[in-house]
mmCIF file of C-alpha atoms in Angstrom:
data_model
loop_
_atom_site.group_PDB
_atom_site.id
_atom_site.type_symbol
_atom_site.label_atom_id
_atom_site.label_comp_id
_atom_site.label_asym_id
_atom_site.label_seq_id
_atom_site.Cartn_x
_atom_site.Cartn_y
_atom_site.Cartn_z
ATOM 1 C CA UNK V 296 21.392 8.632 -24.914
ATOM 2 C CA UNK V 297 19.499 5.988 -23.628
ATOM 3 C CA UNK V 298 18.645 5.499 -19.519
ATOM 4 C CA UNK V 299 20.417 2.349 -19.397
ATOM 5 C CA UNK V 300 23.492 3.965 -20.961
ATOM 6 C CA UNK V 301 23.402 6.992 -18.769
ATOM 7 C CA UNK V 302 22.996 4.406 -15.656
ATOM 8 C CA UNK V 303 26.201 3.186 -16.805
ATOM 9 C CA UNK V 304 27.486 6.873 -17.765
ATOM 10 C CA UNK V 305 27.065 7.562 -13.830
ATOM 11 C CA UNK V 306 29.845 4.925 -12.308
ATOM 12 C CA UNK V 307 30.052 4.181 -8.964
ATOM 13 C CA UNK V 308 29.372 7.940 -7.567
ATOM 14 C CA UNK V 309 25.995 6.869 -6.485
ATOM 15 C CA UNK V 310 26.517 5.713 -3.242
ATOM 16 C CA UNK V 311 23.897 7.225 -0.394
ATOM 17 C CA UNK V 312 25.162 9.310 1.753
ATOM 18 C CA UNK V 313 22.510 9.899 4.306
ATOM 19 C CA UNK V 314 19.083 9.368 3.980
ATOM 20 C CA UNK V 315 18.507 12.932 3.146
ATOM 21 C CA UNK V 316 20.777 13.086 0.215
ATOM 22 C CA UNK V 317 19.847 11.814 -2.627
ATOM 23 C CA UNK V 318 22.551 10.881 -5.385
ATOM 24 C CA UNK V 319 22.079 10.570 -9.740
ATOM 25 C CA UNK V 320 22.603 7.067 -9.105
ATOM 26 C CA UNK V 321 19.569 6.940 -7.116
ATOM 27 C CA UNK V 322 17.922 9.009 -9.938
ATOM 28 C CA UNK V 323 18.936 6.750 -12.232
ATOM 29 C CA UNK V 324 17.366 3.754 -10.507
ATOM 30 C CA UNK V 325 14.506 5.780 -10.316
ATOM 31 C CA UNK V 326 13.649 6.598 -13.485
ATOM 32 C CA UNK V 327 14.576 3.338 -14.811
ATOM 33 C CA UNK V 328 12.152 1.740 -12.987
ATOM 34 C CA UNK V 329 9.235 3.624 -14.389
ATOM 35 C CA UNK V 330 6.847 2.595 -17.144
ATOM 36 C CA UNK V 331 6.609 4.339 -20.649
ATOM 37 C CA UNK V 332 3.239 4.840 -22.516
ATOM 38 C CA UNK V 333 1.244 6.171 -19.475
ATOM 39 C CA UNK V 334 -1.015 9.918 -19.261
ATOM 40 C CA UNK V 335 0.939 13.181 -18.505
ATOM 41 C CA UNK V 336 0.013 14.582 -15.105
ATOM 42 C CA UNK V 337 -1.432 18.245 -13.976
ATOM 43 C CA UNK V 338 1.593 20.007 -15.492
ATOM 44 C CA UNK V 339 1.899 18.429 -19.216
ATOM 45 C CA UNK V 340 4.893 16.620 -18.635
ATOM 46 C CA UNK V 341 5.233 12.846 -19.683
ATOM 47 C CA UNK V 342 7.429 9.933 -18.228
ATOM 48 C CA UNK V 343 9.547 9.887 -21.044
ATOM 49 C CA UNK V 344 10.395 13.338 -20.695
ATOM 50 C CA UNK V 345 12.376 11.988 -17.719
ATOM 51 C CA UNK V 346 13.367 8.410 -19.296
ATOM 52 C CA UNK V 347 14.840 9.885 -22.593
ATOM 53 C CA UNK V 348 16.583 12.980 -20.600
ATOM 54 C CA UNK V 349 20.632 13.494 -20.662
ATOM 55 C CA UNK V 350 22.326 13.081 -17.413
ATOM 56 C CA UNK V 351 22.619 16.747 -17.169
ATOM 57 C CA UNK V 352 19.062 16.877 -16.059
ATOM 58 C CA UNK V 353 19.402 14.029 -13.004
ATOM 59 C CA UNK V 354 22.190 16.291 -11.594
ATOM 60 C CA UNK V 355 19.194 18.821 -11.099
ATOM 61 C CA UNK V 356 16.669 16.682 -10.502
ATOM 62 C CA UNK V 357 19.067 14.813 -7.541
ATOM 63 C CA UNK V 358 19.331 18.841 -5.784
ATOM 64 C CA UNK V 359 16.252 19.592 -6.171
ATOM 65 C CA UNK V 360 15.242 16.536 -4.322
ATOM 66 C CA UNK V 361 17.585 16.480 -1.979
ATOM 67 C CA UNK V 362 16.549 20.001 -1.227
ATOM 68 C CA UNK V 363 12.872 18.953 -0.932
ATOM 69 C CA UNK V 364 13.775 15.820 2.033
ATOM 70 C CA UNK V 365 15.948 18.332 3.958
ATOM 71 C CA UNK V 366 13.899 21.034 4.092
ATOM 72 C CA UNK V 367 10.617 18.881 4.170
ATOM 73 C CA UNK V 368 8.527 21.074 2.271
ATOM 74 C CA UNK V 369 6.529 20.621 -1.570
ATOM 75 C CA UNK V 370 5.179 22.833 -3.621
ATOM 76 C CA UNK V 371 1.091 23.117 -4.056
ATOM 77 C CA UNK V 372 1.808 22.574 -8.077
ATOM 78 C CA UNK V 373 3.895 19.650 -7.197
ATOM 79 C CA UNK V 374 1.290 17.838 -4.945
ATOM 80 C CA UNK V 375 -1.562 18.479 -7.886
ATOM 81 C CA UNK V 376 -3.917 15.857 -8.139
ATOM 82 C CA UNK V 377 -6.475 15.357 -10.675
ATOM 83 C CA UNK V 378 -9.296 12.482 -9.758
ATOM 84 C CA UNK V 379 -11.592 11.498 -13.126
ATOM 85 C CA UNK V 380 -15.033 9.196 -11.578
ATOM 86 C CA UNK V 381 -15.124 5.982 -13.628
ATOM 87 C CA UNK V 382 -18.767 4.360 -13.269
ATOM 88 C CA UNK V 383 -18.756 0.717 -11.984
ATOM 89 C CA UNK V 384 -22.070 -0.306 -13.611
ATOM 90 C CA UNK V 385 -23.638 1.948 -16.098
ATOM 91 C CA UNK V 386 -27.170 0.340 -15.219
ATOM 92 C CA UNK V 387 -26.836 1.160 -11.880
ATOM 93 C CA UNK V 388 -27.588 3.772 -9.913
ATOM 94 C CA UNK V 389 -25.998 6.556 -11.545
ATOM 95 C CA UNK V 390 -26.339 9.188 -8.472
ATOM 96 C CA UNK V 391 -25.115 6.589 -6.154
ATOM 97 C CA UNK V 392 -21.583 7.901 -5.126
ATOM 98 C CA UNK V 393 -20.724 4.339 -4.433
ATOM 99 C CA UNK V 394 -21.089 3.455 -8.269
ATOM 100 C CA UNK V 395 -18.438 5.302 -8.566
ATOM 101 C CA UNK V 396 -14.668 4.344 -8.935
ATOM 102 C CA UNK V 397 -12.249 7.851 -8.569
ATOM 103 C CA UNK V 398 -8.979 7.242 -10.868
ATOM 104 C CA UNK V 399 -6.034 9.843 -9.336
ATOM 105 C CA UNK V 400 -3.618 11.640 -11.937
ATOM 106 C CA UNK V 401 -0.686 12.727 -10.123
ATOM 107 C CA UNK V 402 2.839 14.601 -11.895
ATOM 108 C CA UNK V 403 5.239 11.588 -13.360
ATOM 109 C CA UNK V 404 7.908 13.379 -11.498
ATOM 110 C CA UNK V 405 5.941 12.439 -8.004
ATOM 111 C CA UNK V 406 6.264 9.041 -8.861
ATOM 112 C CA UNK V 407 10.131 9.217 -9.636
ATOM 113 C CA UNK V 408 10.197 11.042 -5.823
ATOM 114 C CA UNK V 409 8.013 8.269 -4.347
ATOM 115 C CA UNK V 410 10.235 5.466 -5.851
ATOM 116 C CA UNK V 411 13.506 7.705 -4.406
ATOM 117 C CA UNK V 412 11.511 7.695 -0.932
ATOM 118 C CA UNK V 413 10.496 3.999 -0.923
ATOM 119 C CA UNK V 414 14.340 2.997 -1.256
ATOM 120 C CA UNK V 415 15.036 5.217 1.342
ATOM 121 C CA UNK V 416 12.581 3.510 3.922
ATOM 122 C CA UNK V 417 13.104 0.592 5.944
ATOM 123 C CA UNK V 418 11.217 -2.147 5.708
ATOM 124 C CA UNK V 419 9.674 -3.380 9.083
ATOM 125 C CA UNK V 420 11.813 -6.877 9.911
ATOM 126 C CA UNK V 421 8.034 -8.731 10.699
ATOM 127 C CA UNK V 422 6.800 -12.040 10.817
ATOM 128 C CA UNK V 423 3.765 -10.466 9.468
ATOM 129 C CA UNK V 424 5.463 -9.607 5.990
ATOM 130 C CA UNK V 425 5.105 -12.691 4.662
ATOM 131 C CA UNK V 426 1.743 -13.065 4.580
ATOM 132 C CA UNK V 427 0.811 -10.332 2.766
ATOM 133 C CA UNK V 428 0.506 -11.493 -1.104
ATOM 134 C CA UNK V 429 -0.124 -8.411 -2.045
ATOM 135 C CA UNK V 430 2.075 -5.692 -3.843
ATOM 136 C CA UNK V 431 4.607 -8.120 -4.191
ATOM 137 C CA UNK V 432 6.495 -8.670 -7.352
ATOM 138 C CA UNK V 433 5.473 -12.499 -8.686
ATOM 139 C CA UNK V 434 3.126 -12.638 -5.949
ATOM 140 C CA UNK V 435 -0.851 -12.690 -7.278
ATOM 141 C CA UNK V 436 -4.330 -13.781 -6.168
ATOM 142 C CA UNK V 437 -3.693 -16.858 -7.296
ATOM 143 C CA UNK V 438 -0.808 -17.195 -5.419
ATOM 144 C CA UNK V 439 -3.205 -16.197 -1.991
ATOM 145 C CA UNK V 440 -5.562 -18.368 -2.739
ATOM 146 C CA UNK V 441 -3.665 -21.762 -3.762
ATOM 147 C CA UNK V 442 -1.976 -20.893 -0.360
ATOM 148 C CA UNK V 443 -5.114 -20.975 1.701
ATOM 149 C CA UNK V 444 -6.624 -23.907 -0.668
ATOM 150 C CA UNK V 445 -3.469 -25.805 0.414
ATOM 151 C CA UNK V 446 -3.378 -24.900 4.443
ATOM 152 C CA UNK V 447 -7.182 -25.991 4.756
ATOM 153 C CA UNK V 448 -6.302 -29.219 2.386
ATOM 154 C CA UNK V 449 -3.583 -30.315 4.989
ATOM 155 C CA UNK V 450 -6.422 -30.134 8.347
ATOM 156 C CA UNK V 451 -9.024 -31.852 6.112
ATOM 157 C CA UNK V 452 -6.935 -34.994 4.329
ATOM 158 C CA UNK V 453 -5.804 -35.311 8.010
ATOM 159 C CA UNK V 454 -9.878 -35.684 9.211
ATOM 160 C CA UNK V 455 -9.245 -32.222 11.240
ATOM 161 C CA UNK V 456 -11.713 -29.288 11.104
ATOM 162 C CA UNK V 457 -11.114 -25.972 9.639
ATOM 163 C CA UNK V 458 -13.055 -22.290 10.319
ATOM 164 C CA UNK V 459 -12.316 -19.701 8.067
ATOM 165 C CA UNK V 460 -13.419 -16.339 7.969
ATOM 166 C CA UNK V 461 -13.218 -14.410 5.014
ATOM 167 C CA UNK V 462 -13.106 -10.697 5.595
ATOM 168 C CA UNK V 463 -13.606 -7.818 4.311
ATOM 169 C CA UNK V 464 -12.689 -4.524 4.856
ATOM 170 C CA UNK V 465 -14.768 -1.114 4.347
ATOM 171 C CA UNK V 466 -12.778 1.366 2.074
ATOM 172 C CA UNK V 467 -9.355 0.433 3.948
ATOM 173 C CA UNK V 468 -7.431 2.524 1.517
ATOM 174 C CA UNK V 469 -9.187 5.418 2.246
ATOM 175 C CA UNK V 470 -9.617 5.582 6.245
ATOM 176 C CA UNK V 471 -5.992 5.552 7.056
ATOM 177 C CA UNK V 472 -5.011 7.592 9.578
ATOM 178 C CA UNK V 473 -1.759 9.216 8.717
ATOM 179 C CA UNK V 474 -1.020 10.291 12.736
ATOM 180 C CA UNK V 475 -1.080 6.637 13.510
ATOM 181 C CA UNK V 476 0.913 5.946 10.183
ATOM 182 C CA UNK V 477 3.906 7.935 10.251
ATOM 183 C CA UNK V 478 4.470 7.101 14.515
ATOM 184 C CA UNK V 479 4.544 3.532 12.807
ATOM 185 C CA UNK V 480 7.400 4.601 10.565
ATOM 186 C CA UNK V 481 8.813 6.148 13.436
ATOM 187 C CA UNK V 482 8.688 3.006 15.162
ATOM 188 C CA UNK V 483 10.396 1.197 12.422
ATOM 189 C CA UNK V 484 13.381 3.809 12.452
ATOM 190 C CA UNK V 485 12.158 5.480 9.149
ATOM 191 C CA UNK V 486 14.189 8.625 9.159
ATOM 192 C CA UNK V 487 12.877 11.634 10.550
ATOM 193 C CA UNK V 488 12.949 14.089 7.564
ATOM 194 C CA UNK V 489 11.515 11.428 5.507
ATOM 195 C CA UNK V 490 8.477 11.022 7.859
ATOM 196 C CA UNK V 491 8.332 14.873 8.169
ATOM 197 C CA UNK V 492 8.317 15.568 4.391
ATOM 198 C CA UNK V 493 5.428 12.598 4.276
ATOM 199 C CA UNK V 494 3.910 14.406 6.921
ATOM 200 C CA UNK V 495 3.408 17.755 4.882
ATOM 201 C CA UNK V 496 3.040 15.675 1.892
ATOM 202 C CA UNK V 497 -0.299 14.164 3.172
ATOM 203 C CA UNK V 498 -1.712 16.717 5.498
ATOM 204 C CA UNK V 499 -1.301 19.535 2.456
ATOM 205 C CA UNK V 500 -2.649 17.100 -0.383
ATOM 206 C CA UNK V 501 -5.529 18.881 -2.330
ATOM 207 C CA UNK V 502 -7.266 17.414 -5.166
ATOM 208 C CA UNK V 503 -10.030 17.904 -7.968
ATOM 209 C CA UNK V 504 -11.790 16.702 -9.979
ATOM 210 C CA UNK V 505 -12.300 16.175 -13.536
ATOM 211 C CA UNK V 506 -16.131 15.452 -15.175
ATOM 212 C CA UNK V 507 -17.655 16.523 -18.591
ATOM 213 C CA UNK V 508 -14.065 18.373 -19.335
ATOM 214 C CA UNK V 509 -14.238 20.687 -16.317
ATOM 215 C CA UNK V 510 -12.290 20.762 -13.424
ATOM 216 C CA UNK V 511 -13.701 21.725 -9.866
ATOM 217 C CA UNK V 512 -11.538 23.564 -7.910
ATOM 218 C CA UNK V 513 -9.223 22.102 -5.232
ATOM 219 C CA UNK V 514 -10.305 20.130 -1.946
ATOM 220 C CA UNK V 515 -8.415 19.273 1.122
ATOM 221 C CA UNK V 516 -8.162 14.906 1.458
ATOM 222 C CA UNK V 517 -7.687 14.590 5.563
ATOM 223 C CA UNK V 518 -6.825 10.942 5.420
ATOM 224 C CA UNK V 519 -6.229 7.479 2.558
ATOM 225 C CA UNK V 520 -2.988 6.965 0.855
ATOM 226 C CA UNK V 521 -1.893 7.991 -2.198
ATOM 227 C CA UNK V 522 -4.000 6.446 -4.821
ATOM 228 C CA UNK V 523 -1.103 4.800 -7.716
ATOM 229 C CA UNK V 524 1.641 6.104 -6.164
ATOM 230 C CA UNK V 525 4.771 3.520 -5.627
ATOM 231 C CA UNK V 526 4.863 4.331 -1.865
ATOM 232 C CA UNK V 527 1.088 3.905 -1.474
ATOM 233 C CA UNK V 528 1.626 -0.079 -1.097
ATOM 234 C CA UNK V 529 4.659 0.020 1.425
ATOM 235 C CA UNK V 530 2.733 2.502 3.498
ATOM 236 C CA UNK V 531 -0.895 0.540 3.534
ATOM 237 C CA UNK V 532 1.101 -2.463 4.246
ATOM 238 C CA UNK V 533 2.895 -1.398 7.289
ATOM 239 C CA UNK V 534 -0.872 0.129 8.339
ATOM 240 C CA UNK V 535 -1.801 -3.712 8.912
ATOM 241 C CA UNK V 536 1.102 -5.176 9.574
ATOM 242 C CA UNK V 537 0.681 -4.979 13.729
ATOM 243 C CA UNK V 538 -2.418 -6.498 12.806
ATOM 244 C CA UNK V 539 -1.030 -9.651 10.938
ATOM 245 C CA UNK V 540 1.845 -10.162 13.431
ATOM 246 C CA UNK V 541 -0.622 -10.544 16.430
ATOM 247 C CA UNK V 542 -2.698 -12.941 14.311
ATOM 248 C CA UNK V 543 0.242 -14.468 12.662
ATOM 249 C CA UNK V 544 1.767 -15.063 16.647
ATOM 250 C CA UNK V 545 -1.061 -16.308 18.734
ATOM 251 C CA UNK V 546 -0.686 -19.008 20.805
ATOM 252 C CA UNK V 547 -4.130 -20.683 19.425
ATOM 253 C CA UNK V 548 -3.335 -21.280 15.879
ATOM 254 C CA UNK V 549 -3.309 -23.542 12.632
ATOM 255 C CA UNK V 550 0.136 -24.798 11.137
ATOM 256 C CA UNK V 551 1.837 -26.869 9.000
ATOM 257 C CA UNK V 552 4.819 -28.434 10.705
ATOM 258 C CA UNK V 553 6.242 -24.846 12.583
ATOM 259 C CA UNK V 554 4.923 -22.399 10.135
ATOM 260 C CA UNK V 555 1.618 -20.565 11.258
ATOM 261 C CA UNK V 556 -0.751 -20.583 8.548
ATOM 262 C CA UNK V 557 -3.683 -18.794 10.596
ATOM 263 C CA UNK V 558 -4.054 -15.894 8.209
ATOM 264 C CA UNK V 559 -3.172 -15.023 5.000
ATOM 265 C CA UNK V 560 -3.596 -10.890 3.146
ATOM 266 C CA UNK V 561 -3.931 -9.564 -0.552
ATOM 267 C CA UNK V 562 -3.914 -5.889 -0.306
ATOM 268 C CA UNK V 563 -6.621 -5.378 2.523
ATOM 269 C CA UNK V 564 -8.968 -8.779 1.464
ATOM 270 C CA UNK V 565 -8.285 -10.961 5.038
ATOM 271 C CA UNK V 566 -8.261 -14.753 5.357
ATOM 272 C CA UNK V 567 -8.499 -15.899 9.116
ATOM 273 C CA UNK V 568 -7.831 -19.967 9.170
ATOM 274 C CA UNK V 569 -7.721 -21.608 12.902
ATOM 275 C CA UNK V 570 -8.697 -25.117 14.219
ATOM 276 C CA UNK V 571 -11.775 -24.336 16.888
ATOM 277 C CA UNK V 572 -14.399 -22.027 17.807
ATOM 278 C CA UNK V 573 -12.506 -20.769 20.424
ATOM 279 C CA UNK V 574 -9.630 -19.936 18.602
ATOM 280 C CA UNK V 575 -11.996 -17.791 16.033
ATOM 281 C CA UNK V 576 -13.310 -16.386 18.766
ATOM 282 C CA UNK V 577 -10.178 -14.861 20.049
ATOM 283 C CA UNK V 578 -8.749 -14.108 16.238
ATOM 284 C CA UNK V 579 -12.122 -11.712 15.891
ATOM 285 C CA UNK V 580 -11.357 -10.261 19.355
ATOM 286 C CA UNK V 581 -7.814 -9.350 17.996
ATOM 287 C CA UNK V 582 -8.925 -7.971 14.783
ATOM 288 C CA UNK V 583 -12.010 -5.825 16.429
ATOM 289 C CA UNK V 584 -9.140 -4.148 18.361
ATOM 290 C CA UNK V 585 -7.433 -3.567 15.698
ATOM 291 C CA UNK V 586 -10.119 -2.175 13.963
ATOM 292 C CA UNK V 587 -10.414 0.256 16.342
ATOM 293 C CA UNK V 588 -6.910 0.756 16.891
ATOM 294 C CA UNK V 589 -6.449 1.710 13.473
ATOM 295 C CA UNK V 590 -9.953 3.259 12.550
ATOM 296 C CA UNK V 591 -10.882 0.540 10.344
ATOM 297 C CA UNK V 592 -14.293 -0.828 9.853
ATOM 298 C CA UNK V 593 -15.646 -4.531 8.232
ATOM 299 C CA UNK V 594 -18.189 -4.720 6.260
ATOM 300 C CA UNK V 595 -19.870 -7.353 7.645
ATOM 301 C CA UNK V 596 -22.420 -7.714 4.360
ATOM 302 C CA UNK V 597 -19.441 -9.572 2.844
ATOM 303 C CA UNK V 598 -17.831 -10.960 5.722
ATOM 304 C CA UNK V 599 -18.452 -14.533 6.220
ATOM 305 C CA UNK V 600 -17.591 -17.799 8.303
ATOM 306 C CA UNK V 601 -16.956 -21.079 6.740
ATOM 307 C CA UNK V 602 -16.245 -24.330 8.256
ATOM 308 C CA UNK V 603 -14.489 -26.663 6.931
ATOM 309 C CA UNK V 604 -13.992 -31.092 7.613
ATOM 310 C CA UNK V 605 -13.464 -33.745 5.029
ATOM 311 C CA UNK V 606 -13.133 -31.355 1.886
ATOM 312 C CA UNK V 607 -16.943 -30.558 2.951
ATOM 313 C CA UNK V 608 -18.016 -27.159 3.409
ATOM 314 C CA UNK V 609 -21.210 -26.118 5.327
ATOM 315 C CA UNK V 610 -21.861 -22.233 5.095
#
């Protein structure tokens, strides 16, 4: 049997209950939502053990997870995590641990829980959403940067000055603080056994890693997010999304017609548009708070200031 003719095989029994319990239907959804062809994880097992299953075995799986949210606790084989180094530039510096990119292998059935989590959070109702391009389905770089093209375009056919500042962010991924994290999600109304379970998730994730076919033994990780994982993306994106808002709402501000078009954010690459010195001033104020707020640092070797009149550009 097929996963799309089990989906069907499960009716209308699906319906959530709480957002503790989860149902087959949401297994269903789950599952069908993951990709075939990919590595097995720590414990052997491959996606398509999952995908070509019977329905027998998303009656289990939809206990056994429902088990795991009420009573917030994982297992340690559960939570393995295998990181492999990839080398950014083989004729670089080959002891430099910066020339290094780490590639996570987590279980497929973590990312079938993930999914089940990320439909069971709510997403924060922000002005700030919108201008985050990325981890958005048909959203792309392209997208972000046609955007930004257009908004600075609109000041400069109209003989109006732009400044832009182009930011960049040190390693964003990996210095968030999961304290400050999950009392967002709190914030938002995120269920409290669904930020609990996160909670031991994160501060019980070991890793190791993987080099010349030998595996180091396990390590605590005290802060980042999930490296691939389908909640990874909701969760850095709520991170900066007090961040954006403030920007997004400040009095001092570029615009076309009402919309504020002052910044605009793929992943955690930051594009800060506004119409004077003064208001740039007050937009780096704003994000050096934030910065600090949220234990972020810019790397200010790739952080620059552009300004922008008459489809001109002096650097």
């Amino acid at each position: 049997m097929t996963v799309e003719d089990a989906h069907q095989s499960v009716g209308h029994s699906g319906f959530v209950l709480d957002s503790c319990h989860v149902t087959v239907r949401d297994i269903a959804d789950a599952v069908c939502s993951q990709s075939k062809g990919k590595s097995a994880g720590p414990n052997g097992l491959f996606m398509e053990s999952f995908i070509y299953a019977c329905p027998e075995l998303w009656v289990h799986l939809s206990l056994f997870f429902t088990a795991r949210i009420k009573h917030c606790f994982l297992s340690v084989s559960f939570m393995d995590v295998i990181i492999t180094p990839l080398i950014k530039n083989k004729g670089g510096d080959l002891t430099d641990k910066n020339n290094y990119r780490a590639i996570a292998l987590s279980n497929v059935d973590t990312k079938i829980f993930e999914r089940l989590l990320l439909l069971k959070t709510k997403e924060s109702a922000s002005e700030g959403n919108k201008y985050q391009f990325g981890f958005k389905a048909g959203h792309s770089t392209s997208m972000c940067t046609g955007v930004v093209k257009h908004a600075i375009n609109y000041y400069t056919d109209r003989s109006s000055h732009v400044f832009a500042c182009f930011v960049d962010l040190t390693k964003a991924f990996d210095r968030v603080n999961y304290w400050k994290l999950f009392n967002q999600l709190l914030s938002d109304g995120v269920d409290m056994h669904l930020v609990k379970l996160l909670g031991y998730w994160y501060f019980n994730q070991e890793v190791s890693v993987r080099w010349l076919g030998t595996r180091s033994e396990s390590f605590y990780v005290g802060n980042d997010t999930k490296q691939g994982g389908a909640l990874s993306t909701y969760l850095f994106t709520r991170y900066l999304l007090q961040l954006i808002t403030e920007i997004c709402l400040s009095r001092v501000k570029c615009k076309i017609g009402t919309l504020p078009t002052n910044i605009f954010v793929y992943a955690d690459d930051i594009v800060l548009l506004c119409p004077s010195w003064y208001a740039m001033k007050v937009f780096l104020f704003v994000l050096e708070k934030h910065c600090v707020l949220l234990d972020l640092c810019c790397n200010v070797n790739k952080t620059v200031l552009w300004f922008f009149i008459l489809r001109t550009s002096l650097k």
